[in-house]
Short mmCIF file of C-alpha atoms and ligand atoms in Angstrom, two decimals:
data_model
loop_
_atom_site.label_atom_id
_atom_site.label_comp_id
_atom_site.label_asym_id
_atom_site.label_seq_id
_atom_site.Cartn_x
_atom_site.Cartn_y
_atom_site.Cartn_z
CA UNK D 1 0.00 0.00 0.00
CA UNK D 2 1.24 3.64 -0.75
CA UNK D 3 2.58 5.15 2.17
CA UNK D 4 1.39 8.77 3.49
CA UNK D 5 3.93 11.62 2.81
CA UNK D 6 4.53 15.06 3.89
CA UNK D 7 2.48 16.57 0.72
CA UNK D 8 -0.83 14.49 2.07
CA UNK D 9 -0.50 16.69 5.89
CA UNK D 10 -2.44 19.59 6.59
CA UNK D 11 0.99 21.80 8.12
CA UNK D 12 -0.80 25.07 8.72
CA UNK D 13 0.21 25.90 12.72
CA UNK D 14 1.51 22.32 13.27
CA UNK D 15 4.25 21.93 15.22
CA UNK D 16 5.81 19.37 12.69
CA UNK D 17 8.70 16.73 13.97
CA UNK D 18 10.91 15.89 11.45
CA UNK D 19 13.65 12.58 11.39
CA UNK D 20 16.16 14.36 9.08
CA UNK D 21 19.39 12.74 8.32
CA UNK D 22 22.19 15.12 9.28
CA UNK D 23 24.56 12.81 10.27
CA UNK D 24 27.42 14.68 8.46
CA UNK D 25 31.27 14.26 8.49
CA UNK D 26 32.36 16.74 10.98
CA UNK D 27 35.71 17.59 12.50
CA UNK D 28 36.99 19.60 15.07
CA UNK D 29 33.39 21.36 14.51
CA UNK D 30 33.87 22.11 10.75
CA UNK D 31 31.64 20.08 8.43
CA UNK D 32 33.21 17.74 5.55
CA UNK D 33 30.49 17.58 3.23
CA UNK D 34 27.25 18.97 3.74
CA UNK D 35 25.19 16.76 1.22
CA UNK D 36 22.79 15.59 3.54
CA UNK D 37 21.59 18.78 4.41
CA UNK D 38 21.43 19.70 1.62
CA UNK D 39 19.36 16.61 0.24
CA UNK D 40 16.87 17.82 3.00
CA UNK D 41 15.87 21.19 2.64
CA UNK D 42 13.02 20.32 -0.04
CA UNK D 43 11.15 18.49 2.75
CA UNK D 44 11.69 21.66 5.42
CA UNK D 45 11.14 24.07 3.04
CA UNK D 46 7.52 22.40 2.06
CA UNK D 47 7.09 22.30 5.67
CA UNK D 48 7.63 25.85 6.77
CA UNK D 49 6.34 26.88 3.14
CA UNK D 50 3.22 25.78 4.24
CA UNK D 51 3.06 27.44 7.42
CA UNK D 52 4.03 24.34 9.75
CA UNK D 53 6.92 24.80 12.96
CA UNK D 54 9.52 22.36 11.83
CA UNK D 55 11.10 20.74 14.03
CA UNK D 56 14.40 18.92 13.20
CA UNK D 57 15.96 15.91 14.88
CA UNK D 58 19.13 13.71 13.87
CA UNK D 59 21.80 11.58 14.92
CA UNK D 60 25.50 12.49 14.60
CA UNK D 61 28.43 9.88 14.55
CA UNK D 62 28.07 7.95 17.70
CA UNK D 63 27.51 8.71 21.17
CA UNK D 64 29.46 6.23 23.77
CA UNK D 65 30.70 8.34 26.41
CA UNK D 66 30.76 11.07 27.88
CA UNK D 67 33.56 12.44 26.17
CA UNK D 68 32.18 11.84 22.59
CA UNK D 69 29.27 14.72 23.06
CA UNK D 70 31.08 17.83 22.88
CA UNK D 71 32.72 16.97 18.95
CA UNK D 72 29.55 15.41 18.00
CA UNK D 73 26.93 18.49 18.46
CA UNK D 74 24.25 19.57 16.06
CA UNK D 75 25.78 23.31 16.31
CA UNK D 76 27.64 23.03 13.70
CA UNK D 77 24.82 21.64 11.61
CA UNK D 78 21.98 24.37 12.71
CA UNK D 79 24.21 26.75 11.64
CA UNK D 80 25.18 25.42 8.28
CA UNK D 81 21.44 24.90 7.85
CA UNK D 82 21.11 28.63 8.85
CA UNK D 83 22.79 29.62 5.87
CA UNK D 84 21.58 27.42 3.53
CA UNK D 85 17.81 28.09 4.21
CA UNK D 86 19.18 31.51 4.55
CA UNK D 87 16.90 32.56 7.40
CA UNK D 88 17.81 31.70 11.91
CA UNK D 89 17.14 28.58 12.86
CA UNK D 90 17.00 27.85 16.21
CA UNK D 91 19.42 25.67 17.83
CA UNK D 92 18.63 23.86 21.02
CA UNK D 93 21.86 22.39 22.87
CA UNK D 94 19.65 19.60 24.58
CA UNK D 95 17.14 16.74 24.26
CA UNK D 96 14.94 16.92 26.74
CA UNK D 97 13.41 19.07 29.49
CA UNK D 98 11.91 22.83 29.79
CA UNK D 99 14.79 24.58 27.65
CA UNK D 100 13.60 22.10 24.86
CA UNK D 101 9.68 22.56 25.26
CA UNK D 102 9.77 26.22 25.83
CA UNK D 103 11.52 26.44 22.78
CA UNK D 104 9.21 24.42 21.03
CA UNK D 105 6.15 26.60 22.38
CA UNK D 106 7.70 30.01 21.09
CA UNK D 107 7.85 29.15 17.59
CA UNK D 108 5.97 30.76 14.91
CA UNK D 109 4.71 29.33 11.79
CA UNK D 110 7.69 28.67 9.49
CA UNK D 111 10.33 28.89 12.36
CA UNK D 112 13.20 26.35 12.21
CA UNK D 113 14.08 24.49 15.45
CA UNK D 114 17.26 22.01 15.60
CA UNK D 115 17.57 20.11 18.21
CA UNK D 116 20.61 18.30 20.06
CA UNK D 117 22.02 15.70 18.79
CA UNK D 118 19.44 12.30 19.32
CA UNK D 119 22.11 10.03 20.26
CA UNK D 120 22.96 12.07 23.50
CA UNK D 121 20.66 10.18 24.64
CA UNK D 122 22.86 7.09 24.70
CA UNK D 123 25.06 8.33 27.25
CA UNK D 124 23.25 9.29 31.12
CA UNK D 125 25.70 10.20 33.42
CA UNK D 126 28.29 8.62 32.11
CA UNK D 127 26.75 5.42 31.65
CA UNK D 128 25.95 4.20 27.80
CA UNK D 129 22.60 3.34 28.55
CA UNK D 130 21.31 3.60 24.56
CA UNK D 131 17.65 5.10 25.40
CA UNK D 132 17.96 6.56 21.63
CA UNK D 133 19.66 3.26 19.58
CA UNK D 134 17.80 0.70 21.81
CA UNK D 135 14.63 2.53 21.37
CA UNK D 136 13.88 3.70 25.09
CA UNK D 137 9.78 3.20 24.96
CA UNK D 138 9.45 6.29 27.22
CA UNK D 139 11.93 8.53 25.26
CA UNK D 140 10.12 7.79 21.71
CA UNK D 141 7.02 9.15 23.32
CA UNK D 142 8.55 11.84 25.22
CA UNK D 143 9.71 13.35 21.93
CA UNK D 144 6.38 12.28 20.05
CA UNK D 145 4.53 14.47 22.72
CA UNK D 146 6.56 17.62 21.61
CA UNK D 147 4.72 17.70 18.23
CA UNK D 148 1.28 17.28 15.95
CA UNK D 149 2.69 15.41 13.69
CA UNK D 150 5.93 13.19 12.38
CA UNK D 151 7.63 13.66 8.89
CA UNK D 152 10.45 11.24 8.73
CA UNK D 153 13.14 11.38 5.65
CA UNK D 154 15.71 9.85 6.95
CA UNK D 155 16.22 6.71 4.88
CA UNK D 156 19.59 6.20 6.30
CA UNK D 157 18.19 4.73 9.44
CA UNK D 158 14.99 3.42 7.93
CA UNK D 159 16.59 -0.46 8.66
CA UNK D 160 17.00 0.54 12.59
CA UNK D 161 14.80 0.92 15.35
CA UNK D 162 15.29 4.02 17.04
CA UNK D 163 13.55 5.79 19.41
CA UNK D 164 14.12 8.78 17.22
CA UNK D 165 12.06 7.03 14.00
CA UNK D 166 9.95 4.10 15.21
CA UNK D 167 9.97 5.13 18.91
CA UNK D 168 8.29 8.30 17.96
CA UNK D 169 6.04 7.21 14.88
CA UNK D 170 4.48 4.21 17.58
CA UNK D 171 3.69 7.04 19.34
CA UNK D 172 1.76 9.76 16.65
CA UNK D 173 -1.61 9.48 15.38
CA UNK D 174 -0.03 9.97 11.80
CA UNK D 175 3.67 9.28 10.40
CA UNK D 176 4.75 10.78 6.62
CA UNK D 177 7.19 10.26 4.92
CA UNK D 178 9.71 12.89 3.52
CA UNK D 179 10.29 13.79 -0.19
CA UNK D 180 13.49 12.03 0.09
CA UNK D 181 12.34 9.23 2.59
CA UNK D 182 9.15 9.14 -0.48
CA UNK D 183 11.73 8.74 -3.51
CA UNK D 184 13.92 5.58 -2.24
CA UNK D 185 10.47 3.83 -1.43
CA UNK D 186 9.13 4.30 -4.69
CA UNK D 187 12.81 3.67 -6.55
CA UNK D 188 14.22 0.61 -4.17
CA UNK D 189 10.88 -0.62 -2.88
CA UNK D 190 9.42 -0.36 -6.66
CA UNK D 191 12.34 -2.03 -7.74
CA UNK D 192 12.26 -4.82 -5.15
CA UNK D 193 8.13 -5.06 -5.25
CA UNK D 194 6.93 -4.22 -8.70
CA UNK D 195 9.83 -3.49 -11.68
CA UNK D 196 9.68 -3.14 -14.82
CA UNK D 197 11.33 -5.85 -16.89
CA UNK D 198 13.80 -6.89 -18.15
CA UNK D 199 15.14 -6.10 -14.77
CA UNK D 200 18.94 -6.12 -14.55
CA UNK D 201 20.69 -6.32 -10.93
CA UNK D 202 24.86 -5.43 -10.91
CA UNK D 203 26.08 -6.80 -7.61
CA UNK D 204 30.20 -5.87 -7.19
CA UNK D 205 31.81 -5.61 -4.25
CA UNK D 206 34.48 -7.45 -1.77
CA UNK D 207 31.91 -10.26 -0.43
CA UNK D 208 30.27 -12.66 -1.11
CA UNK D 209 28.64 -13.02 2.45
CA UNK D 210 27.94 -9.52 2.78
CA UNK D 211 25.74 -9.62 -0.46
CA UNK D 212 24.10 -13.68 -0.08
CA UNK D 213 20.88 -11.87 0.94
CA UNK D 214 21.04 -9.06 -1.96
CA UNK D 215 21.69 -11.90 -4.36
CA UNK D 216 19.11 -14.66 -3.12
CA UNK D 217 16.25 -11.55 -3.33
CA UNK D 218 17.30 -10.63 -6.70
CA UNK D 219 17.41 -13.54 -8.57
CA UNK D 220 14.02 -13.89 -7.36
CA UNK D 221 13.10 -10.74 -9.14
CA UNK D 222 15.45 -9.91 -11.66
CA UNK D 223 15.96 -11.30 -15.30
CA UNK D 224 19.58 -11.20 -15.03
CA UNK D 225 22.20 -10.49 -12.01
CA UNK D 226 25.79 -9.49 -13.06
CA UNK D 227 28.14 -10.06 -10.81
CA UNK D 228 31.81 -7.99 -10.73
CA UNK D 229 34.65 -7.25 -7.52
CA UNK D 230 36.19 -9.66 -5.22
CA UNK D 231 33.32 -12.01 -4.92
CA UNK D 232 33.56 -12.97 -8.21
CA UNK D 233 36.03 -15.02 -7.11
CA UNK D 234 34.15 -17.38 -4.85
CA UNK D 235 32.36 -18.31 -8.21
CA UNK D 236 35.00 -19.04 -10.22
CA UNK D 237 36.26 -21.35 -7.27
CA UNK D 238 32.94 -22.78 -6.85
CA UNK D 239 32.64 -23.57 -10.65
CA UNK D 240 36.16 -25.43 -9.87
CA UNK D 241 37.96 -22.68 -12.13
CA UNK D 242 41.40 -21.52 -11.25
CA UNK D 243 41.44 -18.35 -9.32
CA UNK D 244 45.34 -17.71 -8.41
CA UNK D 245 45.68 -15.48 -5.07
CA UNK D 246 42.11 -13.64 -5.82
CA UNK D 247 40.15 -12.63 -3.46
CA UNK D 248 38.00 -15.88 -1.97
CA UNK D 249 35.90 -16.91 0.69
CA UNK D 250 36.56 -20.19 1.11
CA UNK D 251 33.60 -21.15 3.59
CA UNK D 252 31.23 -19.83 1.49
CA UNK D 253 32.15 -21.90 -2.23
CA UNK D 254 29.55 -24.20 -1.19
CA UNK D 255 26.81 -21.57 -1.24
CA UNK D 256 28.35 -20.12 -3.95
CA UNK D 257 27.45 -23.83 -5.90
CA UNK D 258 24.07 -23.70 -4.47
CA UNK D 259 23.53 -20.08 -6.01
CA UNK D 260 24.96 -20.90 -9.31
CA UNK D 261 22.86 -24.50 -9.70
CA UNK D 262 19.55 -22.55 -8.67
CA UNK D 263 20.61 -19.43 -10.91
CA UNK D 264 20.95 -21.19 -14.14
CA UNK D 265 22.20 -18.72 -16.81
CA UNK D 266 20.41 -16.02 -14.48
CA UNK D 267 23.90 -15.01 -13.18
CA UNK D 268 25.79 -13.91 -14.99
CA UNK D 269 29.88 -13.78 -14.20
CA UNK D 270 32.76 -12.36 -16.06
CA UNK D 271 34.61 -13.71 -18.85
CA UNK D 272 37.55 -12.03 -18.53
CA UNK D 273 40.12 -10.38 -15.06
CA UNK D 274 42.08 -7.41 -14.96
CA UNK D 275 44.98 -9.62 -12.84
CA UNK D 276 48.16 -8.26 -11.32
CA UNK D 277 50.80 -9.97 -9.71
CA UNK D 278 50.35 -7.89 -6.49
CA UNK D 279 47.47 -5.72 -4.81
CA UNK D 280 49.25 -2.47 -6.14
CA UNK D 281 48.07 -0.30 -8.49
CA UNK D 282 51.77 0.01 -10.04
CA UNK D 283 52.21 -3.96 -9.90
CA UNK D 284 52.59 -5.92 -13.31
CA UNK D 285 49.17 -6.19 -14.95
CA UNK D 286 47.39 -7.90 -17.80
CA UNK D 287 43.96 -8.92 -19.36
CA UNK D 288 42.91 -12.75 -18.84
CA UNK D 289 40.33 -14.74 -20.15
CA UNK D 290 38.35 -17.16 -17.43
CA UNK D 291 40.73 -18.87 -14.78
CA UNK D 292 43.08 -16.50 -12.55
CA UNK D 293 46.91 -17.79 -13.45
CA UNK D 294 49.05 -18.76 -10.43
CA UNK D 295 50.78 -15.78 -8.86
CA UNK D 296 48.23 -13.14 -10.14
CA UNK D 297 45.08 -12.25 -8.58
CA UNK D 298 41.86 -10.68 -9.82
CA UNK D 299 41.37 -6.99 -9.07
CA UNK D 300 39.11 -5.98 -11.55
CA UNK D 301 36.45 -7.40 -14.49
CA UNK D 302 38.45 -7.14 -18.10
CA UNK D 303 37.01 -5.14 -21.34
CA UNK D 304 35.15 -8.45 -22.54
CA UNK D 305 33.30 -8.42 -19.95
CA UNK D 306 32.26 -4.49 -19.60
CA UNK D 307 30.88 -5.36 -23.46
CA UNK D 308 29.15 -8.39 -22.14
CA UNK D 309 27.78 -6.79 -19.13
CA UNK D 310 26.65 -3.47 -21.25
CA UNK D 311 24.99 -6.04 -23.98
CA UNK D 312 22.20 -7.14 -21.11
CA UNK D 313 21.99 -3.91 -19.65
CA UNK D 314 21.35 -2.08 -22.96
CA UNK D 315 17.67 -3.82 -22.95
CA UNK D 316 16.80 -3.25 -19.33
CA UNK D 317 13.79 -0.85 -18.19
CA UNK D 318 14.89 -1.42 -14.44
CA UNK D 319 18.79 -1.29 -13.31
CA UNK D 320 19.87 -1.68 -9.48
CA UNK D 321 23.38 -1.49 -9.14
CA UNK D 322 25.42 -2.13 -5.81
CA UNK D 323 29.14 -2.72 -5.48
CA UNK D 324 32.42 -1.65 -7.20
CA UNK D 325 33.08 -4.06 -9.76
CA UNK D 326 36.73 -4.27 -9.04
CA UNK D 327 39.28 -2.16 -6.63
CA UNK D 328 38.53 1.28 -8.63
CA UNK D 329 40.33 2.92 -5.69
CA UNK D 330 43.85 2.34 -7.69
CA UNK D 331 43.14 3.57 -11.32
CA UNK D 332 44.66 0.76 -13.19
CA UNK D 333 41.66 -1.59 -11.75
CA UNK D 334 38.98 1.47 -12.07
CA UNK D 335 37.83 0.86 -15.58
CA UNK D 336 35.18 -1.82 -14.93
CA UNK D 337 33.09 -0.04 -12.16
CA UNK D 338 33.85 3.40 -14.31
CA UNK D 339 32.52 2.22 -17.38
CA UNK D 340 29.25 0.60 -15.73
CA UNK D 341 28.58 3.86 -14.32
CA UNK D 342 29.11 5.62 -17.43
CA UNK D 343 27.02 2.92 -19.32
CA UNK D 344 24.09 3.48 -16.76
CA UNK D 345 24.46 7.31 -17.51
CA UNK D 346 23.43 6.54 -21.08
CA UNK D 347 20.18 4.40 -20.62
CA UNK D 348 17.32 7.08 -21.19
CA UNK D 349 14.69 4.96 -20.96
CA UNK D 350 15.21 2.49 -17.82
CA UNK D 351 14.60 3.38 -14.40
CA UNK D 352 18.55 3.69 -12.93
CA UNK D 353 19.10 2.80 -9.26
CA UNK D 354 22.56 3.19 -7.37
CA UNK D 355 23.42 2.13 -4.31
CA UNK D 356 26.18 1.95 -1.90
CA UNK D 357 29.05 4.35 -1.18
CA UNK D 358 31.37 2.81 -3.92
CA UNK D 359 29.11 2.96 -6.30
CA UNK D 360 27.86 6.58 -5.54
CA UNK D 361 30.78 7.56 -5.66
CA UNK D 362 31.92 6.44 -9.00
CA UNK D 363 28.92 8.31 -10.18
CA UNK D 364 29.50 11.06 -9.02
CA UNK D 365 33.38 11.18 -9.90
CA UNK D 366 32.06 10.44 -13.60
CA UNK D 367 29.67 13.43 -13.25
CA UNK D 368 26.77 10.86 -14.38
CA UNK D 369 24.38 10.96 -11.19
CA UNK D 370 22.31 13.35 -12.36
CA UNK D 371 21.47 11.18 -14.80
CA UNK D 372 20.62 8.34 -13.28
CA UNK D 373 16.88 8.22 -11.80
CA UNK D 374 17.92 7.87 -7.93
CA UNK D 375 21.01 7.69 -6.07
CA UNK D 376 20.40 6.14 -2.15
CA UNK D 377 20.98 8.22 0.30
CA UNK D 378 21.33 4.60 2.87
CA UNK D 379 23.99 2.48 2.68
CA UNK D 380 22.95 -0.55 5.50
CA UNK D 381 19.19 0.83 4.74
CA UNK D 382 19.40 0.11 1.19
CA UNK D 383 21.50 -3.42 1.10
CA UNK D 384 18.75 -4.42 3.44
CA UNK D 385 15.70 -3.17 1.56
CA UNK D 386 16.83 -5.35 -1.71
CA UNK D 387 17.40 -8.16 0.61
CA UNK D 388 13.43 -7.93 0.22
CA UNK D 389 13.40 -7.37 4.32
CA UNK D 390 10.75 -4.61 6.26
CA UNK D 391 12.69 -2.02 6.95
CA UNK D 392 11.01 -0.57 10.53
CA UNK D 393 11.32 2.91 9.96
CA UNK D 394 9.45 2.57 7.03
CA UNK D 395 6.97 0.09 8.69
CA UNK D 396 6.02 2.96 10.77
CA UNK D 397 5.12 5.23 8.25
CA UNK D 398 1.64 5.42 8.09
CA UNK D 399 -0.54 3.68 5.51
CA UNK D 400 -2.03 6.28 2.69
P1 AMP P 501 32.06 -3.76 -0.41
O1 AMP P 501 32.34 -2.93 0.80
O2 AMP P 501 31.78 -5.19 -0.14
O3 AMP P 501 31.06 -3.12 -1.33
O4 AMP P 501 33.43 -3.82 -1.19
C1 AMP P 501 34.06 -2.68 -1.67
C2 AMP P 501 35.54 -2.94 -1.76
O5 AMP P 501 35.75 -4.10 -2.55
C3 AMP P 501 36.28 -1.82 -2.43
O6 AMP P 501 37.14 -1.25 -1.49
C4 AMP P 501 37.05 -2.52 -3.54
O7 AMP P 501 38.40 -2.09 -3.62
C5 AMP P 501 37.02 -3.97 -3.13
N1 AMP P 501 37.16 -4.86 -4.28
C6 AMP P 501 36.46 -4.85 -5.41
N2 AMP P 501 36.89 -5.78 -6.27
C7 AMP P 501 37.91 -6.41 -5.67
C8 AMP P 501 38.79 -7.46 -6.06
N3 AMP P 501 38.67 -8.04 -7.27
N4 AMP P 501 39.74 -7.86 -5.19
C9 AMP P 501 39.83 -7.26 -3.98
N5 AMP P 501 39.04 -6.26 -3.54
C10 AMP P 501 38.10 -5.83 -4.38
#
């Protein structure tokens, strides 16, 4: 069923909670990379657009001790926020209590409120007590009372259950989603539930056991599931091919076999290794076709194969990609995962979905992203929503 989102509320005068992900780099105070906030002003602006009191909460790195607070404080953030909205926001430096609430109760309609940091919370006197990550029951609805109603858009933490999402969405008479919360539901969760075929999954990446459940879901769904980086490997050993000193997972060739017998001509490995006699990017390199010689191992998918893998994908209405395809990292083994991204750049009519930091990344160093139809903004949150699992925070957005 279609989920409720922001554009459904009535905002006028509401004081309006929002799960935001600012959960920037930050050092010494100064923030790295302010993407995230960025990503969420079209879901404040609606809100205080259409006359609502937003008010913002997010986690920041994580909160252990004591000692972890003071670099890990939202400051930073309401201020950047400040300027990018280009009006005061109001930054309060706690998470509970009368500072909070009679801060709350002075806003006006369109006013900005940031509060502390969620995961303060973690930490009582000293102790790491996790009210916020272990979803305290009475903090989820101590912060549900301080509003009407609950916009969450933080996908990032959609596959936890935090006090801060589900704590305070058990807790509201109605739950939205976000704009950006909205858009990975309808990409990843259309994707997952509903694509369009032919269907084409690209799994890359280091392991095999970090993707089994990525890989079991989409052959399930998908026409075809290309496989590229490190866990390639485990294949080709499971297929009893020679894989020199690659990359392998040696307790998991047997589940390897079971996915290739079930998969059929469904997955769909390379042909052909970029192979170097060391894990260098300066170390003695060459092309190979099928097994891995002895003294070279595999560090990323040959030229053959980009052809083979862009022949399938050329057809596809629906493309998920997650994983580097080999270690792009060192430019002599970027060309596989570069040249997927640049491929998906060029298919105008199929639904392009990118996931994982590698892969964003190589998007965005190609300058392709905006031309791809969604980029996650989750890394954990998205692995696990095309494992096909409920994702809580998203469980607790209401029903349309
Ligand atoms: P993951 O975190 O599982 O998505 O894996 C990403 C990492 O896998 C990157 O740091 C890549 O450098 C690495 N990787 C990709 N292909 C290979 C390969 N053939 N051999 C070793 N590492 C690889």
């Amino acid at each position: 069923m279609a989920k409720l989102t922001v554009s459904d509320l009535d905002l006028k005068g509401k004081k309006v909670l929002m799960r935001v992900d600012f959960n920037v780099p930050i050092k010494d105070g100064v923030i790295g990379n302010d993407n995230r906030i960025v990503a969420a002003l079209p879901t404040i602006k609606y809100v205080i657009e259409h006359g609502g009191k937003a008010i913002l909460l997010s986690h920041l790195g994580r909160v252990k001790k004591e000692d972890d607070k003071p670099g890990l404080s939202m400051r930073p953030v309401a201020e950047r926020l400040s300027n990018l909205l280009n009006k005061p926001v109001t930054f309060v430096p706690t998470t509970e209590g009368k500072q909070l609430e009679d801060a709350i109760n002075g806003l006006s309609d369109g006013d900005v409120l940031v509060m502390e940091n969620t995961r303060y919370e973690d930490v009582k006197d000293g102790e790491y007590v996790k009210r916020e990550s272990g979803n305290d029951p009475e903090l989820g609805k101590y912060w549900a009372s301080l509003g009407d109603v609950f916009v969450n858009d933080a996908f990032g933490t959609a596959h936890r259950s935090h006090a801060s999402n589900v704590g305070i969405a058990s807790n509201m008479a109605q739950t939205a989603a976000g704009f950006l919360m909205e858009k990975e539901i309808k990409f990843i969760g259309g994707a997952v539930d509903n694509p369009e075929h032919p269907f084409v999954a690209i799994l890359g990446g280091a392991k095999v056991s970090d993707k089994i459940g990525v890989i079991d879901n989409l052959l399930s769904k998908a026409d075809k599931v290309l496989i590229g980086g490190g866990m390639t490997y485990t294949f080709y050993a499971a297929k009893g091919m020679k894989i020199g000193n690659s990359l392998v997972e040696k307790d998991k060739i047997d589940l390897a076999k079971e996915i290739l017998d079930k998969a059929g001509d469904k997955l769909v490995l390379p042909s052909d290794s970029v192979v170097a006699t060391e894990f260098k990017n300066d170390a003695d390199h060459k092309t190979v076709d099928g097994d891995i010689p002895d003294g070279y191992m595999a560090l990323d998918i040959g030229p053959k194969s980009i052809k083979e893998f862009e022949d399938v994908l050329k057809s596809a209405k629906t493309v998920v990609w997650n994983g580097p395809m080999g270690v792009f990292e060192m430019p002599n083994y970027a060309e596989g995962t570069l040249e997927v991204g640049k491929f998906l750049g060029t298919l105008s009519d199929a639904k392009t979905i990118v996931g994982g930091g590698d892969s964003t990344a190589a998007v965005q160093q190609l300058g392709v992203a905006d031309k791809l139809s969604h980029i996650s903004t989750g890394g954990g949150a998205s692995l696990e929503y095309l494992e096909g699992k409920t994702l809580p925070g998203i469980a607790a957005i209401s029903d349309k």
